[in-house]
Coordinates of C-alpha atoms and ligand atoms in Angstrom, one line a residue:
M67 CA 16.0 -58.1 58.7
Q68 CA 15.2 -54.5 58.9
I69 CA 13.4 -54.1 55.6
S70 CA 11.7 -50.9 56.7
H71 CA 14.7 -48.8 57.6
N72 CA 17.6 -47.7 55.6
K73 CA 20.1 -45.8 57.7
G74 CA 22.1 -44.4 54.8
V75 CA 19.1 -42.6 53.2
K76 CA 17.4 -39.6 54.7
I77 CA 13.9 -40.5 53.7
S78 CA 13.0 -43.8 55.3
L79 CA 12.3 -46.8 53.1
N80 CA 8.7 -46.8 54.2
T81 CA 8.2 -43.3 53.0
Q82 CA 10.0 -44.1 49.7
I83 CA 7.7 -47.1 49.2
F84 CA 4.7 -45.0 49.9
L85 CA 6.0 -42.4 47.4
G86 CA 6.7 -45.1 44.8
A87 CA 3.2 -46.5 45.2
F88 CA 1.7 -43.0 45.0
L89 CA 3.6 -42.2 41.8
G90 CA 2.7 -45.6 40.4
V91 CA -1.0 -44.9 40.9
V92 CA -0.6 -41.4 39.3
F93 CA 1.4 -42.7 36.3
G94 CA -1.1 -45.6 35.9
I95 CA -4.1 -43.2 35.8
I96 CA -2.3 -40.9 33.3
L97 CA -1.2 -43.9 31.1
G98 CA -4.6 -45.4 31.2
H99 CA -6.0 -42.2 29.7
T100 CA -3.1 -41.6 27.3
G101 CA -3.7 -45.2 26.0
L102 CA -7.0 -44.1 24.5
L103 CA -5.4 -41.1 22.5
L104 CA -1.7 -42.2 22.0
P105 CA -1.7 -46.0 22.3
S106 CA 1.9 -46.4 21.0
T107 CA 3.4 -43.8 23.5
A108 CA 1.4 -45.4 26.4
S109 CA 2.6 -48.9 25.5
W110 CA 6.2 -47.7 25.3
F111 CA 6.0 -46.3 28.8
L112 CA 4.1 -49.3 30.1
S113 CA 6.8 -51.7 28.9
G114 CA 9.4 -49.6 30.7
F115 CA 7.4 -49.6 33.9
G116 CA 6.7 -53.3 33.5
L117 CA 10.5 -54.0 33.2
L118 CA 11.1 -52.0 36.4
G119 CA 8.6 -54.2 38.3
K120 CA 9.9 -57.4 36.7
I121 CA 13.5 -56.7 37.8
F122 CA 12.4 -56.2 41.4
I123 CA 10.3 -59.4 41.5
D124 CA 13.0 -61.4 39.7
L125 CA 15.6 -60.3 42.3
L126 CA 13.3 -61.4 45.1
K127 CA 12.8 -64.7 43.4
V128 CA 16.6 -65.2 43.3
I129 CA 16.9 -64.8 47.1
M130 CA 13.7 -66.7 48.1
V131 CA 15.0 -70.2 48.5
P132 CA 18.1 -69.3 50.5
V133 CA 16.1 -67.0 52.7
V134 CA 13.4 -69.6 53.5
F135 CA 16.0 -72.3 54.1
T136 CA 18.3 -70.4 56.4
S137 CA 15.5 -68.7 58.2
I138 CA 13.7 -72.0 59.1
A139 CA 16.9 -74.0 59.7
A140 CA 18.5 -71.3 61.8
G141 CA 15.2 -70.5 63.7
I142 CA 15.0 -74.2 64.8
A143 CA 18.7 -74.7 65.4
N144 CA 18.7 -71.7 67.8
L145 CA 16.3 -73.6 70.0
R146 CA 19.3 -75.8 70.9
N147 CA 19.9 -73.7 74.0
A148 CA 16.2 -73.2 75.0
P149 CA 15.6 -74.8 78.4
Q150 CA 13.8 -78.1 78.1
S151 CA 11.3 -78.3 80.9
G152 CA 9.2 -81.5 80.9
R153 CA 5.7 -80.7 79.6
A154 CA 6.6 -77.2 78.4
W155 CA 7.8 -78.2 75.0
P156 CA 4.8 -80.3 74.0
A157 CA 2.4 -77.7 75.5
L158 CA 4.0 -74.9 73.5
I159 CA 4.1 -76.9 70.2
L160 CA 0.4 -77.9 70.6
Y161 CA -0.6 -74.4 71.5
S162 CA 1.3 -72.8 68.6
L163 CA 0.0 -75.3 66.0
T164 CA -3.6 -74.9 67.2
T165 CA -3.6 -71.1 67.3
T166 CA -1.7 -70.7 64.0
C167 CA -4.0 -73.1 62.3
L168 CA -7.0 -71.3 63.7
A169 CA -5.7 -68.0 62.6
A170 CA -5.0 -69.1 59.0
A171 CA -8.4 -70.9 58.8
T172 CA -10.2 -67.8 60.2
G173 CA -8.5 -65.7 57.5
L174 CA -9.6 -68.0 54.7
T175 CA -13.1 -68.1 56.1
A176 CA -13.4 -64.3 56.1
M177 CA -12.0 -64.2 52.5
N178 CA -14.5 -66.9 51.3
L179 CA -17.4 -65.0 52.9
I180 CA -16.5 -61.4 51.8
K181 CA -14.5 -62.2 48.7
P182 CA -12.7 -59.0 48.1
G183 CA -11.3 -58.8 44.6
V184 CA -13.9 -61.3 43.1
G185 CA -15.7 -59.9 40.1
L186 CA -13.0 -57.4 39.2
N187 CA -13.0 -59.5 36.1
T188 CA -9.4 -59.0 35.3
H189 CA -6.5 -60.7 33.7
L190 CA -4.2 -59.0 36.1
F191 CA -0.8 -60.7 36.4
Q192 CA -1.9 -63.4 33.9
E193 CA 1.2 -63.1 31.8
N194 CA 3.4 -64.1 34.7
M195 CA 1.3 -67.0 35.9
P196 CA 3.3 -70.3 36.0
P197 CA 1.5 -73.1 34.2
S198 CA 0.4 -74.8 37.4
G199 CA -2.9 -76.6 37.8
L200 CA -2.6 -76.6 41.5
H201 CA -5.6 -74.4 42.2
S202 CA -8.0 -76.9 40.6
L203 CA -6.7 -80.0 42.4
T204 CA -9.0 -82.8 43.7
V205 CA -8.3 -84.3 47.1
G206 CA -6.6 -87.3 45.7
D207 CA -4.3 -85.2 43.4
F208 CA -3.7 -83.0 46.4
I209 CA -2.3 -85.8 48.6
R210 CA -0.2 -87.2 45.7
K211 CA 1.2 -83.8 44.7
L212 CA 1.9 -83.0 48.3
I213 CA 3.9 -86.1 48.9
E214 CA 5.7 -85.8 45.5
G215 CA 6.4 -82.2 46.2
I216 CA 7.8 -82.7 49.7
F217 CA 10.1 -85.6 48.8
T218 CA 12.1 -84.2 45.9
H219 CA 15.8 -84.2 45.3
P220 CA 17.1 -81.0 47.0
L221 CA 18.8 -79.6 43.9
A222 CA 15.8 -80.4 41.7
A223 CA 13.7 -78.6 44.3
V224 CA 15.8 -75.5 44.2
G225 CA 15.8 -75.6 40.4
Q226 CA 12.0 -75.9 40.2
N227 CA 11.6 -73.4 43.1
N228 CA 9.7 -76.2 44.8
I229 CA 9.3 -74.5 48.2
L230 CA 7.7 -77.4 50.1
A231 CA 10.7 -79.6 49.5
V232 CA 13.0 -76.7 50.6
I233 CA 10.9 -76.3 53.8
M234 CA 11.1 -80.0 54.6
L235 CA 14.9 -80.0 54.2
A236 CA 15.2 -76.9 56.3
L237 CA 13.0 -78.5 59.1
L238 CA 15.0 -81.7 59.0
T239 CA 18.3 -79.8 59.1
G240 CA 17.2 -77.7 62.1
I241 CA 15.9 -80.7 64.1
A242 CA 19.1 -82.7 63.4
I243 CA 21.2 -79.7 64.6
V244 CA 19.1 -79.5 67.8
L245 CA 19.5 -83.2 68.5
L246 CA 23.3 -83.1 67.9
G247 CA 23.5 -80.6 70.8
E248 CA 27.0 -79.2 71.5
R249 CA 28.6 -81.0 68.5
S250 CA 26.7 -78.7 66.1
R251 CA 27.8 -75.4 67.7
T252 CA 29.9 -74.3 64.7
T253 CA 27.2 -75.2 62.3
V254 CA 24.6 -73.1 64.2
K255 CA 27.0 -70.2 64.1
A256 CA 27.6 -70.6 60.3
L257 CA 23.9 -71.0 59.7
N258 CA 23.1 -67.7 61.6
K259 CA 25.8 -65.9 59.7
L260 CA 24.4 -67.3 56.4
F261 CA 21.0 -66.0 57.4
E262 CA 22.5 -62.6 58.2
I263 CA 24.1 -62.5 54.8
M264 CA 20.8 -63.4 53.1
M265 CA 19.1 -60.6 55.0
T266 CA 21.8 -58.2 53.9
I267 CA 21.1 -59.1 50.2
V268 CA 17.3 -58.7 50.9
R269 CA 18.0 -55.2 52.2
W270 CA 19.9 -54.3 49.0
I271 CA 17.0 -55.6 46.9
M272 CA 14.6 -53.6 49.0
V273 CA 16.4 -50.4 48.0
L274 CA 14.8 -51.1 44.6
A275 CA 11.4 -51.6 46.1
P276 CA 10.1 -48.1 45.6
A277 CA 10.9 -48.1 41.9
G278 CA 9.7 -51.7 41.4
I279 CA 6.4 -51.0 43.2
M280 CA 6.0 -47.8 41.2
G281 CA 6.4 -49.9 37.9
L282 CA 4.1 -52.7 39.0
L283 CA 1.4 -50.3 40.2
A284 CA 1.6 -48.1 37.1
V285 CA 1.0 -51.1 34.9
L286 CA -1.8 -52.5 37.1
I287 CA -3.7 -49.2 37.4
A288 CA -3.3 -48.3 33.7
R289 CA -5.0 -51.6 32.9
Q290 CA -7.5 -51.7 35.7
K291 CA -8.2 -48.1 36.4
V292 CA -9.0 -46.9 39.9
Q293 CA -11.5 -49.7 40.4
L294 CA -8.5 -51.6 41.7
L295 CA -8.0 -49.1 44.5
F296 CA -11.6 -49.6 45.8
V297 CA -11.0 -53.4 45.8
L298 CA -7.7 -52.8 47.7
S299 CA -9.4 -50.7 50.4
K300 CA -12.0 -53.4 50.9
Y301 CA -9.3 -56.0 51.2
I302 CA -7.4 -53.9 53.7
L303 CA -10.5 -53.5 55.8
V304 CA -11.2 -57.3 55.7
V305 CA -7.6 -58.0 56.8
M306 CA -7.8 -55.5 59.6
G307 CA -11.2 -56.7 60.8
T308 CA -10.1 -60.4 60.8
T309 CA -6.8 -59.7 62.5
F310 CA -8.7 -57.7 65.2
F311 CA -11.1 -60.6 65.6
H312 CA -8.3 -63.1 66.2
G313 CA -6.6 -60.8 68.7
A314 CA -9.8 -59.6 70.5
V315 CA -11.9 -62.7 70.5
T316 CA -10.2 -66.0 69.6
L317 CA -6.9 -65.6 71.6
P318 CA -8.6 -64.1 74.7
V319 CA -11.1 -67.0 74.7
I320 CA -8.2 -69.5 74.5
L321 CA -6.5 -67.6 77.4
W322 CA -9.6 -67.7 79.5
L323 CA -10.5 -71.3 78.8
T324 CA -7.0 -72.6 79.5
T325 CA -5.9 -70.4 82.4
R326 CA -9.1 -68.6 83.7
M327 CA -7.1 -65.4 83.5
S328 CA -9.3 -62.4 82.8
P329 CA -8.6 -61.0 79.3
H330 CA -8.9 -57.5 80.8
R331 CA -6.2 -58.2 83.3
F332 CA -4.0 -59.6 80.5
L333 CA -4.6 -56.6 78.3
M334 CA -3.8 -54.1 81.0
G335 CA -0.7 -56.0 82.0
M336 CA 0.6 -56.3 78.5
K337 CA -0.5 -53.0 76.9
E338 CA 3.0 -51.5 76.9
A339 CA 4.3 -54.5 74.9
F340 CA 1.4 -54.3 72.4
I341 CA 2.1 -50.6 71.9
T342 CA 5.7 -51.4 71.2
A343 CA 4.8 -54.1 68.8
F344 CA 2.4 -51.7 67.0
A345 CA 5.1 -49.0 66.8
T346 CA 8.0 -51.2 65.8
S347 CA 6.3 -53.9 63.6
S348 CA 8.8 -56.3 65.0
S349 CA 8.2 -59.2 67.4
T350 CA 11.9 -59.4 68.0
A351 CA 12.3 -55.8 69.0
T352 CA 9.3 -56.1 71.3
L353 CA 10.8 -59.1 73.1
P354 CA 12.5 -57.2 76.1
V355 CA 9.3 -55.3 76.8
S356 CA 7.1 -58.4 76.6
L357 CA 9.4 -60.2 79.0
R358 CA 9.3 -57.4 81.5
C359 CA 5.5 -56.9 81.3
I360 CA 4.6 -60.6 81.5
T361 CA 6.8 -61.2 84.6
D362 CA 6.3 -57.9 86.4
N363 CA 2.6 -57.3 85.7
L364 CA 1.2 -60.8 85.2
G365 CA 3.4 -62.7 87.5
I366 CA 4.5 -65.3 85.0
D367 CA 7.5 -67.3 86.1
R368 CA 10.7 -65.9 84.7
H369 CA 11.9 -69.3 83.4
V370 CA 8.7 -69.9 81.6
A371 CA 8.7 -66.4 80.0
R372 CA 12.4 -66.7 79.0
F373 CA 11.7 -70.1 77.4
V374 CA 8.3 -69.3 75.6
L375 CA 8.7 -65.7 74.4
P376 CA 11.9 -66.0 72.4
V377 CA 10.8 -69.2 70.8
G378 CA 7.4 -67.6 70.1
A379 CA 8.9 -64.5 68.6
A380 CA 10.8 -66.6 66.1
L381 CA 8.3 -69.4 65.3
N382 CA 4.8 -68.6 66.5
M383 CA 3.1 -66.0 64.4
D384 CA -0.6 -66.1 64.2
G385 CA -1.0 -62.7 62.6
T386 CA 1.5 -63.6 59.8
A387 CA -0.1 -67.0 59.1
M388 CA -3.5 -65.4 58.9
Y389 CA -2.3 -62.6 56.7
E390 CA -0.4 -64.8 54.3
A391 CA -3.4 -67.1 53.8
M392 CA -5.7 -64.1 53.2
A393 CA -3.3 -62.5 50.8
A394 CA -3.0 -65.6 48.7
L395 CA -6.7 -65.9 48.3
F396 CA -6.9 -62.2 47.5
V397 CA -4.4 -62.6 44.7
A398 CA -6.3 -65.6 43.4
N399 CA -9.5 -63.5 43.4
L400 CA -7.8 -60.8 41.5
C401 CA -6.7 -63.3 38.9
G402 CA -10.2 -64.7 38.6
I403 CA -9.1 -68.1 40.0
H404 CA -11.2 -70.1 42.3
L405 CA -9.0 -72.1 44.6
S406 CA -10.5 -75.6 45.3
L407 CA -10.7 -76.8 48.9
P408 CA -7.5 -78.9 48.7
A409 CA -5.7 -75.9 47.2
Q410 CA -6.9 -73.8 50.1
I411 CA -5.6 -76.5 52.5
I412 CA -2.2 -76.1 50.8
V413 CA -2.5 -72.4 51.3
V414 CA -3.2 -72.9 55.1
L415 CA -0.3 -75.3 55.5
T416 CA 2.1 -73.2 53.6
A417 CA 1.0 -70.0 55.3
M418 CA 1.6 -71.8 58.7
T419 CA 5.1 -72.8 57.6
A420 CA 5.8 -69.4 56.0
S421 CA 4.9 -67.8 59.4
I422 CA 7.5 -70.1 61.1
G423 CA 10.0 -69.1 58.4
A424 CA 9.4 -65.4 58.8
P425 CA 11.7 -63.6 61.2
G426 CA 10.1 -61.3 63.7
L427 CA 11.1 -58.1 61.8
P428 CA 9.2 -55.4 59.9
S429 CA 7.5 -56.8 56.7
A430 CA 9.5 -60.0 57.0
G431 CA 6.3 -61.9 56.1
M432 CA 6.5 -60.4 52.6
V433 CA 9.6 -62.5 51.8
T434 CA 8.0 -65.7 52.9
M435 CA 4.7 -64.6 51.2
M436 CA 6.4 -65.6 47.9
M437 CA 6.4 -69.2 48.9
V438 CA 2.7 -69.2 49.7
L439 CA 1.9 -67.8 46.3
Q440 CA 4.3 -70.2 44.6
S441 CA 2.8 -73.2 46.4
V442 CA -0.5 -72.8 44.6
G443 CA 0.9 -71.4 41.4
L444 CA -0.1 -67.8 41.9
P445 CA 1.8 -65.0 40.2
L446 CA 4.8 -63.6 42.2
S447 CA 4.3 -60.2 40.6
A448 CA 1.3 -59.7 42.9
L449 CA 3.9 -59.1 45.6
G450 CA 4.4 -55.6 44.4
L451 CA 0.8 -54.8 45.2
L452 CA 1.0 -56.5 48.6
I453 CA 4.3 -54.7 49.6
A454 CA 2.8 -51.4 48.6
I455 CA 0.0 -51.8 51.2
D456 CA 1.9 -53.8 53.8
R457 CA 2.9 -51.0 56.3
P458 CA -0.5 -50.5 58.0
L459 CA -1.3 -54.2 57.9
D460 CA 2.1 -55.2 59.4
T461 CA 1.4 -53.2 62.6
G462 CA -1.8 -55.1 63.5
R463 CA -0.4 -58.6 62.6
T464 CA 2.7 -57.9 64.7
V465 CA 0.6 -57.0 67.8
V466 CA -1.3 -60.3 67.3
N467 CA 2.0 -62.2 66.9
V468 CA 3.2 -60.8 70.2
E469 CA -0.2 -61.4 71.9
G470 CA -0.1 -65.0 70.8
D471 CA 3.3 -65.5 72.3
C472 CA 2.4 -63.9 75.6
I473 CA -0.8 -66.0 75.9
G474 CA 1.4 -69.0 75.0
A475 CA 3.5 -68.2 78.1
C476 CA 0.4 -68.1 80.3
V477 CA -0.8 -71.4 78.9
V478 CA 2.6 -73.1 79.3
Q479 CA 2.9 -71.8 82.9
R480 CA -0.5 -73.4 83.6
V481 CA 0.3 -76.7 81.9
A482 CA 3.8 -76.9 83.4
G483 CA 2.2 -76.4 86.8
R484 CA 4.4 -73.5 87.9
Ligands
LIG1518 N1 6.4 -57.9 61.4 C1 6.1 -59.2 61.8 C2 6.6 -59.5 63.2 O1 7.7 -59.0 63.5 C3 6.5 -60.3 60.8 C4 5.7 -60.1 59.5 O2 4.6 -60.7 59.5 O3 6.1 -59.4 58.6 O4 6.1 -60.3 63.9

């Protein structure tokens, strides 16, 4: 999915989104002031802007279930051809689960400590909130709901936008395809095509993103005034700091503990790949550079690198898991909702799954972000705000995604004894 580039239009989609967000802020400030003098004119404009935002979010809702299903099922099904080398698979799975879980948990810890958005005392997005009590669950309710949610009739799950059940079905489908081996070749092809089709529709919807974001931001700013912008800057700084912490402390420590490789040597060897990840915001586009750097500069076995890096680019995304968990908590803070511990555990689990479901493409995490919000009953209209500020945040999390994959290759090489 190439959300960020639109070849047919001269101004790139990123620039258009930036302009949309800027205009939204300006209109919001103007309407906020007009509301005091000419309330009926302001409310007329605000309902127009609100409608623009609603159409954009509703279109994303339409595509959410098929995108998540095809992305996860195709991502796993494509592993059919990955070389299966003894201890490599279990090592990679254990490594990925550990680091992704650590990333999401670190993100939540930072949000709980710094609490950006708390106290804004707002009823932001309230009108779009689904009537879910998930955020105030007890542990018992949590386990019951989780099991009920996962094992639901697929059609009912689609109808209720029950994303956990959709993920479960996608995982089972992907695993069954892998186990069927050669016999599932045509299904894999069809699934990949279906995923491409869904991404094409997402690209069409994203053409409306600048107008949708302008509408959503105008309404938010008119209600919240510029105070919201200060809260957003604080949130951006917390996300950047936490992403940096995971990339500069947690992952290098894991590298050193498991392989004894010096983090400095690793950084020097991989710097070209990290710069590419930063510039492209795409793990997939960075893959050829990562493969070259890790084999030529760090001496990682070619078989190991060719096995771990493509799997990692599709499924192992620490930066994305961390970001999605943090963003969900931020939206909860903006809505004045305190997420209980079980609800936060749901956020971590869904963020981990969402990161598996996100393709390694620019801003792909924003599509799967919807399922994280949905899983704890947070308003999907918050997505407009998150997409508006995603560009700078996507660069950092993509670097961490790529770093996580490369350290994974070093760890697997060590465990597989090559
Ligand atoms: N841009 C990220 C990547 O390619 C995915 C995302 O989180 O949006 O790894």
